[in-house]
Structures are given as C-alpha cells and as structure tokens.
Coordinates of N, CA and C in Angstrom, one line a residue:
M22 N 104.0 141.5 86.0 CA 104.8 142.4 85.3 C 104.2 143.8 85.3
C23 N 105.1 144.8 85.5 CA 104.6 146.2 85.5 C 104.3 146.6 84.1
R24 N 103.2 147.3 84.0 CA 102.8 147.8 82.7 C 103.6 149.1 82.3
L25 N 104.0 149.2 81.1 CA 104.8 150.4 80.7 C 103.8 151.6 80.5
K26 N 104.2 152.7 81.0 CA 103.4 153.9 80.9 C 103.5 154.5 79.5
S27 N 102.5 155.1 79.1 CA 102.5 155.6 77.7 C 103.4 156.8 77.6
P28 N 103.9 157.1 76.4 CA 104.8 158.3 76.3 C 104.1 159.6 76.7
L29 N 102.8 159.6 76.4 CA 102.1 160.9 76.8 C 102.0 161.1 78.3
T30 N 101.9 160.0 79.1 CA 101.9 160.1 80.5 C 103.2 160.5 81.0
I31 N 104.3 160.0 80.5 CA 105.6 160.3 80.9 C 105.9 161.8 80.6
F32 N 105.4 162.3 79.4 CA 105.7 163.6 79.0 C 104.9 164.6 80.0
V33 N 103.7 164.3 80.3 CA 102.9 165.2 81.2 C 103.6 165.2 82.6
F34 N 104.0 164.0 83.1 CA 104.7 164.0 84.4 C 106.0 164.8 84.4
A35 N 106.8 164.7 83.4 CA 108.0 165.4 83.3 C 107.7 166.9 83.2
T36 N 106.7 167.3 82.5 CA 106.3 168.7 82.4 C 105.9 169.3 83.7
L37 N 105.2 168.5 84.5 CA 104.8 169.0 85.8 C 106.0 169.2 86.7
L38 N 106.9 168.2 86.7 CA 108.1 168.3 87.5 C 108.9 169.6 87.2
S39 N 109.1 169.8 85.9 CA 109.9 171.0 85.5 C 109.2 172.3 85.9
A40 N 107.8 172.3 85.8 CA 107.1 173.5 86.2 C 107.3 173.8 87.7
C41 N 107.3 172.7 88.5 CA 107.4 172.9 89.9 C 108.8 173.5 90.2
S42 N 109.8 173.1 89.5 CA 111.2 173.5 89.7 C 111.4 174.9 89.4
V43 N 110.6 175.5 88.5 CA 110.9 176.9 88.0 C 109.9 177.9 88.7
L44 N 109.0 177.4 89.6 CA 108.1 178.3 90.3 C 108.9 179.2 91.2
P45 N 108.6 180.5 91.3 CA 109.3 181.4 92.2 C 109.1 181.0 93.7
K46 N 110.2 181.1 94.4 CA 110.2 180.8 95.9 C 109.4 181.9 96.6
P47 N 108.6 181.5 97.6 CA 107.9 182.6 98.4 C 108.9 183.5 99.0
L48 N 108.5 184.8 99.0 CA 109.3 185.8 99.6 C 109.3 185.7 101.1
P49 N 110.4 186.1 101.8 CA 110.4 186.1 103.2 C 109.5 187.2 103.8
P50 N 109.0 187.0 105.0 CA 108.0 188.0 105.5 C 108.7 189.4 105.6
E51 N 108.0 190.4 105.5 CA 108.6 191.8 105.6 C 108.8 192.1 107.1
S52 N 109.9 192.7 107.3 CA 110.3 193.1 108.7 C 110.0 194.6 108.9
T53 N 109.3 194.8 110.1 CA 109.0 196.2 110.4 C 109.7 196.6 111.7
Y54 N 110.2 197.8 111.8 CA 111.0 198.3 112.9 C 110.6 199.6 113.4
D55 N 110.8 199.9 114.7 CA 110.8 201.2 115.2 C 112.0 201.4 116.0
F56 N 112.1 202.4 116.9 CA 113.2 202.7 117.7 C 113.4 201.9 119.0
G57 N 112.4 201.0 119.2 CA 112.5 200.1 120.3 C 111.9 200.8 121.6
P58 N 111.8 200.1 122.7 CA 111.3 200.8 123.9 C 112.3 201.9 124.4
P59 N 111.8 202.8 125.1 CA 112.7 203.9 125.7 C 113.8 203.3 126.5
P60 N 115.0 203.8 126.5 CA 116.1 203.3 127.3 C 115.8 203.3 128.7
S61 N 116.4 202.3 129.5 CA 116.2 202.2 130.9 C 116.5 203.4 131.7
S62 N 117.5 204.2 131.1 CA 117.9 205.5 131.8 C 117.1 206.7 131.3
A63 N 115.9 206.4 130.8 CA 115.1 207.5 130.2 C 114.7 208.5 131.3
A64 N 114.5 208.1 132.5 CA 114.1 209.0 133.6 C 115.2 210.1 133.8
S65 N 116.4 209.6 133.9 CA 117.5 210.5 134.2 C 117.8 211.4 133.0
L66 N 117.6 210.8 131.8 CA 117.8 211.6 130.6 C 116.8 212.7 130.4
T67 N 115.5 212.4 130.5 CA 114.5 213.4 130.2 C 114.4 214.5 131.3
S68 N 114.9 214.1 132.5 CA 114.9 215.2 133.5 C 115.9 216.3 133.2
Q69 N 116.7 216.1 132.3 CA 117.7 217.1 131.9 C 117.2 218.1 131.0
F70 N 116.0 217.9 130.4 CA 115.4 218.9 129.5 C 114.9 220.1 130.3
P71 N 115.2 221.3 129.8 CA 114.6 222.4 130.5 C 113.1 222.3 130.6
H72 N 112.5 222.8 131.6 CA 111.0 222.7 131.8 C 110.2 223.5 130.9
N73 N 110.8 224.6 130.3 CA 110.0 225.5 129.5 C 110.1 225.2 128.0
V74 N 110.6 224.0 127.6 CA 110.8 223.7 126.2 C 109.5 223.0 125.7
V75 N 108.9 223.5 124.6 CA 107.7 222.9 124.0 C 108.1 222.4 122.6
L76 N 107.8 221.2 122.2 CA 108.1 220.7 120.9 C 107.2 221.3 119.9
G77 N 107.9 221.8 118.8 CA 107.1 222.4 117.7 C 107.0 221.4 116.6
N78 N 107.6 221.8 115.4 CA 107.5 220.9 114.2 C 108.7 220.0 114.1
V79 N 108.4 218.8 113.8 CA 109.5 217.8 113.4 C 109.3 217.5 112.0
T80 N 110.2 218.0 111.2 CA 110.1 217.8 109.7 C 111.3 217.0 109.2
A81 N 111.4 216.7 107.9 CA 112.5 216.0 107.3 C 112.5 216.3 105.8
T82 N 113.6 216.0 105.2 CA 113.7 216.2 103.8 C 112.7 215.2 103.1
P83 N 112.3 215.5 101.9 CA 111.2 214.7 101.2 C 111.5 213.2 101.2
W84 N 112.8 212.8 100.9 CA 113.0 211.4 100.8 C 113.0 210.6 102.1
L85 N 112.9 211.3 103.2 CA 112.8 210.7 104.5 C 111.4 210.6 105.0
Q86 N 110.4 211.0 104.2 CA 109.0 211.0 104.6 C 108.4 209.7 104.4
S87 N 109.1 208.7 103.9 CA 108.5 207.3 103.7 C 109.0 206.4 104.8
E88 N 108.6 205.2 104.8 CA 109.0 204.2 105.8 C 110.2 203.4 105.3
D89 N 110.9 203.8 104.2 CA 112.0 203.0 103.7 C 113.2 203.2 104.6
I90 N 114.0 202.2 104.7 CA 115.3 202.2 105.4 C 116.4 202.3 104.4
Y91 N 117.1 203.5 104.4 CA 118.0 203.8 103.3 C 119.5 203.4 103.6
Y92 N 120.2 203.2 102.6 CA 121.6 202.9 102.7 C 122.3 203.3 101.4
R93 N 123.6 203.5 101.4 CA 124.4 203.8 100.2 C 125.8 203.1 100.3
F94 N 126.4 202.9 99.2 CA 127.7 202.4 99.1 C 128.7 203.5 98.9
A95 N 129.5 203.8 99.9 CA 130.5 204.9 99.8 C 131.6 204.5 98.9
Y96 N 131.9 203.2 98.8 CA 133.0 202.7 98.0 C 132.7 202.5 96.5
A97 N 131.4 202.6 96.2 CA 131.0 202.5 94.8 C 129.7 203.2 94.5
D98 N 129.7 204.2 93.7 CA 128.5 204.9 93.3 C 127.8 205.5 94.6
D99 N 128.6 206.3 95.3 CA 128.1 206.8 96.6 C 127.0 207.9 96.5
V100 N 126.7 208.3 95.2 CA 125.6 209.3 95.1 C 124.3 208.6 94.9
R101 N 124.3 207.3 94.8 CA 123.0 206.5 94.7 C 122.5 206.1 96.0
L102 N 121.3 206.5 96.3 CA 120.6 206.1 97.6 C 119.7 204.9 97.3
R103 N 119.9 203.8 98.1 CA 119.1 202.6 98.0 C 118.3 202.4 99.3
H104 N 117.3 201.5 99.2 CA 116.6 201.1 100.4 C 116.3 199.6 100.4
Y105 N 116.2 199.1 101.6 CA 116.0 197.6 101.7 C 114.6 197.2 101.3
A106 N 114.6 196.1 100.5 CA 113.3 195.7 99.9 C 112.3 195.1 100.8
R107 N 112.8 194.3 101.8 CA 111.8 193.6 102.7 C 111.9 194.1 104.1
S108 N 112.4 195.3 104.3 CA 112.5 195.8 105.7 C 112.1 197.3 105.6
R109 N 111.4 197.7 106.6 CA 110.9 199.1 106.6 C 110.7 199.6 108.1
W110 N 110.6 200.9 108.2 CA 110.2 201.5 109.5 C 108.7 201.3 109.7
L111 N 108.3 201.3 111.0 CA 106.9 201.3 111.3 C 106.2 202.5 110.8
S112 N 106.8 203.6 110.9 CA 106.4 204.9 110.4 C 107.6 205.7 109.9
S113 N 107.4 206.8 109.3 CA 108.5 207.5 108.7 C 109.4 208.0 109.9
P114 N 110.7 208.1 109.6 CA 111.7 208.5 110.6 C 111.3 209.8 111.3
P115 N 110.8 210.9 110.7 CA 110.5 212.1 111.4 C 109.3 211.8 112.3
S116 N 108.4 210.9 111.9 CA 107.2 210.6 112.8 C 107.7 209.9 114.1
L117 N 108.6 208.9 113.9 CA 109.1 208.2 115.0 C 110.0 209.1 115.9
L118 N 110.7 210.0 115.3 CA 111.5 211.0 116.1 C 110.6 211.9 116.9
D119 N 109.5 212.3 116.3 CA 108.5 213.2 116.9 C 108.0 212.5 118.2
S120 N 107.6 211.2 118.1 CA 107.1 210.5 119.2 C 108.1 210.4 120.3
R121 N 109.4 210.1 120.0 CA 110.4 209.9 121.0 C 110.7 211.2 121.7
L122 N 110.8 212.3 120.9 CA 111.0 213.6 121.5 C 109.9 214.1 122.4
S123 N 108.6 213.8 121.9 CA 107.5 214.2 122.7 C 107.5 213.5 124.1
D124 N 107.8 212.2 124.1 CA 107.9 211.5 125.3 C 108.9 212.0 126.3
A125 N 110.1 212.4 125.7 CA 111.2 212.9 126.5 C 110.9 214.2 127.1
I126 N 110.3 215.1 126.3 CA 110.0 216.5 126.8 C 108.9 216.5 127.8
T127 N 107.8 215.7 127.5 CA 106.7 215.6 128.4 C 107.1 215.1 129.7
A128 N 108.0 214.0 129.7 CA 108.4 213.5 131.0 C 109.2 214.5 131.8
S129 N 109.9 215.4 131.2 CA 110.7 216.4 131.9 C 109.9 217.5 132.4
N130 N 108.7 217.6 132.1 CA 107.9 218.8 132.5 C 107.1 218.6 133.8
H131 N 107.4 217.4 134.5 CA 106.7 217.2 135.8 C 107.5 217.9 136.9
S132 N 107.2 219.2 137.1 CA 107.9 220.0 138.1 C 107.0 220.8 138.9
T133 N 107.2 221.0 140.1 CA 106.4 221.8 141.0 C 106.8 223.2 141.0
Q134 N 108.0 223.5 140.4 CA 108.5 224.9 140.3 C 107.7 225.7 139.3
P135 N 107.6 227.0 139.4 CA 107.0 227.8 138.4 C 107.8 227.7 137.1
I136 N 107.0 227.5 136.0 CA 107.7 227.3 134.7 C 107.7 228.7 134.0
P137 N 108.9 229.1 133.6 CA 109.0 230.4 132.9 C 108.4 230.3 131.5
Q138 N 108.3 231.5 130.8 CA 107.8 231.5 129.5 C 108.4 230.5 128.6
H139 N 107.6 229.7 127.9 CA 108.1 228.6 127.1 C 108.8 229.1 125.8
V140 N 109.6 228.2 125.3 CA 110.2 228.4 124.0 C 109.9 227.2 123.2
T141 N 109.8 227.4 121.8 CA 109.4 226.3 120.9 C 110.7 225.7 120.3
L142 N 110.7 224.4 120.3 CA 111.9 223.7 119.7 C 111.4 223.0 118.3
N143 N 112.0 223.5 117.2 CA 111.7 222.9 115.9 C 112.9 222.0 115.5
V144 N 112.5 220.9 114.9 CA 113.6 219.9 114.5 C 113.4 219.5 113.1
A145 N 114.5 219.5 112.3 CA 114.5 219.2 110.9 C 115.5 218.1 110.7
L146 N 115.1 216.9 110.2 CA 115.9 215.7 110.0 C 116.4 215.8 108.6
H147 N 117.8 215.9 108.4 CA 118.3 216.0 107.0 C 118.9 214.7 106.5
H148 N 119.5 213.9 107.4 CA 120.1 212.6 107.0 C 119.8 211.5 108.1
F149 N 119.5 210.3 107.6 CA 119.1 209.2 108.5 C 119.3 207.9 107.7
E150 N 120.6 207.5 107.6 CA 120.9 206.4 106.6 C 122.1 205.6 107.1
Q151 N 122.3 204.5 106.4 CA 123.4 203.6 106.6 C 124.4 203.7 105.5
I152 N 125.7 203.8 105.8 CA 126.7 204.0 104.8 C 127.7 202.9 104.8
F153 N 127.8 202.2 103.7 CA 128.8 201.1 103.6 C 130.1 201.6 103.1
V154 N 131.2 201.4 103.9 CA 132.6 201.7 103.4 C 133.2 200.5 102.7
S155 N 132.6 199.3 102.9 CA 133.0 198.1 102.3 C 131.8 197.2 102.3
P156 N 131.9 196.0 101.6 CA 130.7 195.1 101.7 C 130.4 194.6 103.1
K157 N 131.3 194.6 104.0 CA 131.1 194.1 105.3 C 131.1 195.1 106.4
R158 N 131.5 196.3 106.1 CA 131.6 197.4 107.1 C 130.7 198.6 106.8
S159 N 130.0 199.0 107.8 CA 129.1 200.2 107.6 C 128.9 201.0 108.9
Y160 N 128.4 202.2 108.7 CA 128.1 203.0 109.9 C 126.8 203.7 109.5
V161 N 126.2 204.4 110.5 CA 125.0 205.1 110.2 C 125.2 206.6 110.5
L162 N 124.5 207.4 109.8 CA 124.6 208.9 109.9 C 123.2 209.5 110.2
M163 N 123.2 210.4 111.2 CA 122.0 211.1 111.5 C 122.4 212.6 111.6
Q164 N 121.8 213.4 110.8 CA 122.0 214.9 110.8 C 120.7 215.6 111.1
V165 N 120.7 216.4 112.1 CA 119.5 217.1 112.6 C 119.8 218.5 112.9
Q166 N 118.9 219.4 112.4 CA 119.0 220.8 112.7 C 117.9 221.2 113.7
V167 N 118.3 221.8 114.8 CA 117.3 222.2 115.8 C 117.3 223.7 115.9
T168 N 116.2 224.3 116.2 CA 116.0 225.7 116.3 C 115.1 226.1 117.4
I169 N 115.6 227.0 118.3 CA 114.8 227.5 119.4 C 114.1 228.8 119.0
I170 N 112.7 228.8 119.0 CA 111.9 229.9 118.6 C 111.3 230.6 119.8
E171 N 111.4 232.0 119.7 CA 110.8 232.8 120.7 C 109.3 232.8 120.4
P172 N 108.4 232.5 121.4 CA 107.0 232.3 121.0 C 106.2 233.6 120.7
T173 N 106.6 234.7 121.2 CA 105.8 235.9 121.0 C 106.0 236.6 119.6
N174 N 107.2 236.5 119.1 CA 107.4 237.1 117.8 C 108.0 236.2 116.8
G175 N 108.2 234.9 117.1 CA 108.7 234.0 116.2 C 110.2 234.1 115.8
S176 N 110.9 234.9 116.5 CA 112.3 235.1 116.2 C 113.2 233.9 116.6
V177 N 114.3 233.7 116.0 CA 115.2 232.6 116.3 C 116.1 233.0 117.5
L178 N 116.1 232.2 118.6 CA 116.9 232.5 119.7 C 118.3 231.7 119.5
R179 N 118.2 230.5 119.1 CA 119.4 229.6 119.0 C 119.1 228.6 117.8
A180 N 120.2 228.2 117.2 CA 120.1 227.1 116.2 C 121.4 226.3 116.2
H181 N 121.2 225.0 115.9 CA 122.4 224.1 116.0 C 122.2 222.9 115.1
V182 N 123.2 222.4 114.4 CA 123.1 221.2 113.6 C 123.9 220.1 114.3
F183 N 123.2 219.0 114.6 CA 123.8 217.8 115.2 C 124.2 216.8 114.1
H184 N 125.5 216.4 114.2 CA 126.0 215.4 113.2 C 126.5 214.2 113.9
L185 N 125.7 213.1 113.9 CA 126.1 211.9 114.7 C 126.3 210.7 113.8
T186 N 127.3 209.9 114.2 CA 127.6 208.7 113.5 C 127.8 207.6 114.5
R187 N 127.6 206.3 114.0 CA 127.8 205.2 114.9 C 128.0 204.0 114.0
K188 N 128.9 203.1 114.4 CA 129.2 201.9 113.7 C 128.1 200.9 113.7
A189 N 127.7 200.3 112.6 CA 126.7 199.3 112.5 C 127.3 197.9 112.8
T190 N 126.7 197.1 113.7 CA 127.3 195.8 114.0 C 127.2 194.9 112.9
F191 N 126.1 194.9 112.1 CA 125.8 194.0 111.0 C 125.6 194.7 109.7
P192 N 126.1 194.2 108.6 CA 125.9 194.9 107.3 C 124.6 194.6 106.7
N193 N 123.5 194.9 107.4 CA 122.2 194.6 106.8 C 121.2 195.5 107.5
A194 N 119.9 195.3 107.2 CA 118.8 196.2 107.7 C 118.8 196.2 109.2
S195 N 118.9 195.0 109.8 CA 118.9 194.9 111.2 C 120.0 195.7 111.9
G196 N 121.2 195.6 111.3 CA 122.3 196.4 111.8 C 122.1 197.9 111.6
A197 N 121.4 198.3 110.5 CA 121.1 199.7 110.4 C 120.1 200.2 111.4
V198 N 119.1 199.4 111.6 CA 118.0 199.8 112.6 C 118.6 200.0 114.0
H199 N 119.3 199.0 114.4 CA 119.8 199.0 115.8 C 120.8 200.2 116.0
A200 N 121.7 200.4 115.0 CA 122.6 201.6 115.1 C 121.9 202.9 115.1
L201 N 120.9 203.0 114.2 CA 120.2 204.3 114.1 C 119.3 204.5 115.4
S202 N 118.8 203.5 115.9 CA 118.0 203.7 117.2 C 118.9 204.1 118.3
A203 N 120.1 203.6 118.4 CA 121.1 204.0 119.4 C 121.5 205.4 119.2
T204 N 121.6 205.8 117.9 CA 122.0 207.2 117.6 C 120.9 208.2 118.0
V205 N 119.6 207.8 117.8 CA 118.5 208.6 118.3 C 118.6 208.9 119.8
S206 N 118.9 207.8 120.6 CA 119.1 208.0 122.0 C 120.3 208.9 122.3
Q207 N 121.4 208.8 121.6 CA 122.5 209.7 121.7 C 122.1 211.2 121.4
F208 N 121.3 211.3 120.4 CA 120.8 212.7 120.0 C 120.0 213.3 121.1
L209 N 119.1 212.5 121.7 CA 118.3 213.1 122.8 C 119.2 213.6 124.0
S210 N 120.2 212.8 124.3 CA 121.2 213.2 125.3 C 121.9 214.4 125.0
D211 N 122.5 214.5 123.7 CA 123.2 215.7 123.3 C 122.3 216.9 123.2
L212 N 121.1 216.7 122.8 CA 120.1 217.8 122.7 C 119.8 218.4 124.1
A213 N 119.6 217.5 125.0 CA 119.3 218.0 126.4 C 120.5 218.8 126.9
E214 N 121.7 218.3 126.7 CA 122.9 219.0 127.1 C 123.0 220.4 126.4
W215 N 122.8 220.4 125.1 CA 122.9 221.7 124.4 C 121.8 222.7 124.9
L216 N 120.6 222.2 125.2 CA 119.6 223.1 125.6 C 120.0 223.7 127.0
R217 N 120.6 222.9 127.8 CA 121.0 223.4 129.1 C 122.1 224.5 128.9
E218 N 123.1 224.2 128.1 CA 124.2 225.1 127.8 C 123.6 226.4 127.2
A219 N 122.6 226.3 126.3 CA 122.0 227.4 125.7 C 121.2 228.3 126.6
D220 N 120.9 227.7 127.8 CA 120.2 228.4 128.9 C 118.9 229.0 128.3
V221 N 118.0 228.1 127.8 CA 116.8 228.6 127.2 C 115.8 229.1 128.2
A222 N 115.9 228.7 129.5 CA 115.1 229.3 130.5 C 115.4 230.8 130.6
R223 N 116.7 231.1 130.6 CA 117.1 232.5 130.8 C 116.8 233.3 129.5
S224 N 116.9 232.6 128.3 CA 116.6 233.3 127.1 C 115.1 233.7 126.9
S225 N 114.3 233.0 127.7 CA 112.8 233.3 127.6 C 112.3 234.3 128.6
R226 N 113.2 234.9 129.4 CA 112.8 235.9 130.4 C 112.5 237.2 129.7
P227 N 111.6 238.0 130.3 CA 111.1 239.2 129.6 C 112.1 240.1 129.2
K228 N 113.2 240.4 130.0 CA 114.2 241.4 129.6 C 114.9 240.9 128.4
E229 N 115.3 239.7 128.3 CA 116.0 239.2 127.2 C 115.1 238.9 126.0
R230 N 113.8 238.6 126.3 CA 112.9 238.3 125.2 C 112.7 239.6 124.4
A231 N 112.7 240.8 125.1 CA 112.5 242.0 124.3 C 113.6 242.2 123.3
L232 N 114.7 241.6 123.4 CA 115.8 241.8 122.4 C 115.5 240.9 121.2
G233 N 114.7 239.9 121.4 CA 114.3 239.0 120.2 C 115.5 238.3 119.7
A234 N 115.6 238.2 118.4 CA 116.6 237.4 117.8 C 118.0 238.0 118.0
N235 N 118.1 239.3 118.4 CA 119.4 239.9 118.5 C 120.0 239.7 119.9
A236 N 119.3 238.9 120.8 CA 119.8 238.8 122.2 C 121.3 238.3 122.2
S237 N 121.5 237.2 121.5 CA 122.9 236.6 121.5 C 123.8 237.5 120.8
V238 N 123.3 238.2 119.8 CA 124.2 239.1 119.0 C 124.7 240.2 119.9
F239 N 123.7 240.8 120.7 CA 124.1 241.9 121.6 C 125.1 241.4 122.7
R240 N 124.9 240.2 123.2 CA 125.9 239.7 124.2 C 127.3 239.5 123.6
D241 N 127.3 238.9 122.3 CA 128.6 238.7 121.7 C 129.2 240.0 121.4
R242 N 128.4 241.0 121.0 CA 129.0 242.3 120.7 C 129.6 243.0 121.9
A243 N 128.9 242.8 123.1 CA 129.4 243.4 124.3 C 130.7 242.8 124.7
I244 N 130.8 241.5 124.5 CA 132.1 240.8 124.8 C 133.2 241.2 123.9
H245 N 132.8 241.4 122.6 CA 133.8 241.8 121.6 C 134.3 243.2 121.9
E246 N 133.3 244.1 122.3 CA 133.7 245.5 122.6 C 134.6 245.6 123.8
G247 N 134.3 244.7 124.8 CA 135.1 244.6 126.0 C 136.5 244.2 125.7
E248 N 136.7 243.2 124.8 CA 138.0 242.8 124.4 C 138.7 243.9 123.6
L249 N 138.0 244.7 122.8 CA 138.6 245.8 122.1 C 139.1 246.8 123.0
R250 N 138.3 247.1 124.1 CA 138.7 248.1 125.0 C 140.0 247.7 125.8
S251 N 140.0 246.4 126.2 CA 141.2 245.9 126.9 C 142.4 246.0 126.0
L252 N 142.2 245.6 124.7 CA 143.4 245.7 123.8 C 143.8 247.1 123.6
T253 N 142.9 248.0 123.4 CA 143.2 249.5 123.3 C 144.0 250.0 124.5
E254 N 143.5 249.7 125.7 CA 144.2 250.1 126.9 C 145.6 249.5 126.9
L255 N 145.8 248.3 126.5 CA 147.1 247.6 126.5 C 148.0 248.3 125.6
R256 N 147.5 248.7 124.4 CA 148.4 249.4 123.4 C 148.7 250.7 123.9
R257 N 147.8 251.4 124.6 CA 148.1 252.8 125.1 C 149.2 252.7 126.2
A258 N 149.1 251.6 127.0 CA 150.1 251.5 128.1 C 151.5 251.2 127.4
Q259 N 151.5 250.4 126.4 CA 152.8 250.1 125.7 C 153.3 251.3 125.1
N260 N 152.5 252.1 124.4 CA 153.0 253.3 123.8 C 153.5 254.3 124.8
K261 N 152.8 254.4 125.9 CA 153.2 255.3 127.0 C 154.6 254.9 127.5
K262 N 154.8 253.6 127.7 CA 156.1 253.1 128.2 C 157.2 253.4 127.2
L263 N 156.9 253.3 125.9 CA 157.9 253.5 124.9 C 158.3 255.0 124.9
L264 N 157.2 255.9 125.0 CA 157.5 257.3 125.0 C 158.3 257.7 126.2
S265 N 158.0 257.2 127.3 CA 158.7 257.5 128.6 C 160.2 257.1 128.5
G266 N 160.5 256.1 127.7 CA 161.8 255.5 127.6 C 162.7 256.3 126.7
R267 N 162.2 257.2 126.0 CA 163.0 258.0 125.0 C 163.9 258.9 125.7

C-alpha cells in the first residue's frame, strides 16, 4: 500500500507549483537592425553624384540621436511618439545615414577628369519614423533638409527639403525597418538627381563663386527683369496700336 504523504509535504509541493506558474517568462532576444547591404544598383546610383561634392555634417533632431525605432498612432493620440521595446537600430539613424552617404559619394569620386572646386553637402534629418493609420496599416516618413555650402566663405548655394513616404508591409518593427531602409535608398537617388539639376559643379566655378550666396538670386532677378522688359514692350506695342487706330 502507498503511504499517504503528510499535509506539510503536500503544502510545500503545491507552493512550488504555484511559484513556477507565476514566474515571468523570459523576454525574447533583442533585434538589432541597420539599412542592410548597399543595393545591387549602387554602382549606377553613386555614379550620378557630382564629382565635386564633399559630405559635411549629418545631424538630426535630438530625439533621433538614439538607437530607438520610433512610431506613432495617427488614429489615436498622434502627438505621442513611441518606440519599440525589443528592437533598435545598430547605431543612431543619422550615424547610419552618414555611413550610407559617405559610401555613395566616395564611390562617385573615382574619376580621371579634373575635379572642380568642391562644395560641401550638409544633411539634417528631421523625421524618421513609422506612422500607423490603423492597427494593421502603416507607412514610414523620412524628412531631410540638405544644404550646399560654398567652401571659401561658407555661404549657402542651394537648400532643399526632401519629404519621402513609403508603405510598410508589416505593422511591426521589422516592417518599419525594411520600409525606412528602402526610403533611404530612394533618398540617395533623389538627392543625386537634385544635385545634378542644381548643377553644383557650375555653382563652384570661380566666376559664380564670387557671387556667393546671391548667385541664384542674381540669376532669378535677371530672368525676372527680362520678363518685365518683354511685358513692357508688349504693353507699348498694344498702346501704340490703340493710338494709331484712333
């Protein structure tokens, strides 16, 4: 016959079982992300950057100086910024962006042609986050201000704000990271195109460099004055025609 266990033994055994059931579950491992490897089309992309562009400062708003991956709920309390608890960037977003820009610009400078006077490109990251429009649907936002600086006197030659969005495939940290990484690649492509259209190589030539920050202003003023002259001549012709018809 089995011997009955004492009440004390039963009590201790039950206490141990209950203690095991209330112990906290181990946390999942923390996930660390970067922008991934450079895109396969990096060679064709980086070759589009003007040869005389030198990367200056890459800065960001204070809340983007950490490794946190941020998101917000646009449909509820959209002024509250949150971050994922068990997911983070390998480094801060401006640091990762600095590395990706440096690689792209360095790769574009392999040229045998004489390089004109360089200009400095400063970059300021203002937004880099995931925005939920519903519990299952989200997109990412990247807002960057770029400034082209004349190296001899520090004047601003050009400035532009890039505002990029992209749908996130998954409503989680992984979805945010993949969408933001793709947005960075799009930013590099848009930046290269903008630099070509801004004609920074021409802007750094001695004649135009002497104009400093007013170079584009003078060009715009010349165009405006030309339009005014044309309009004045048109009005004179119309007035002359009216007077001759009297």
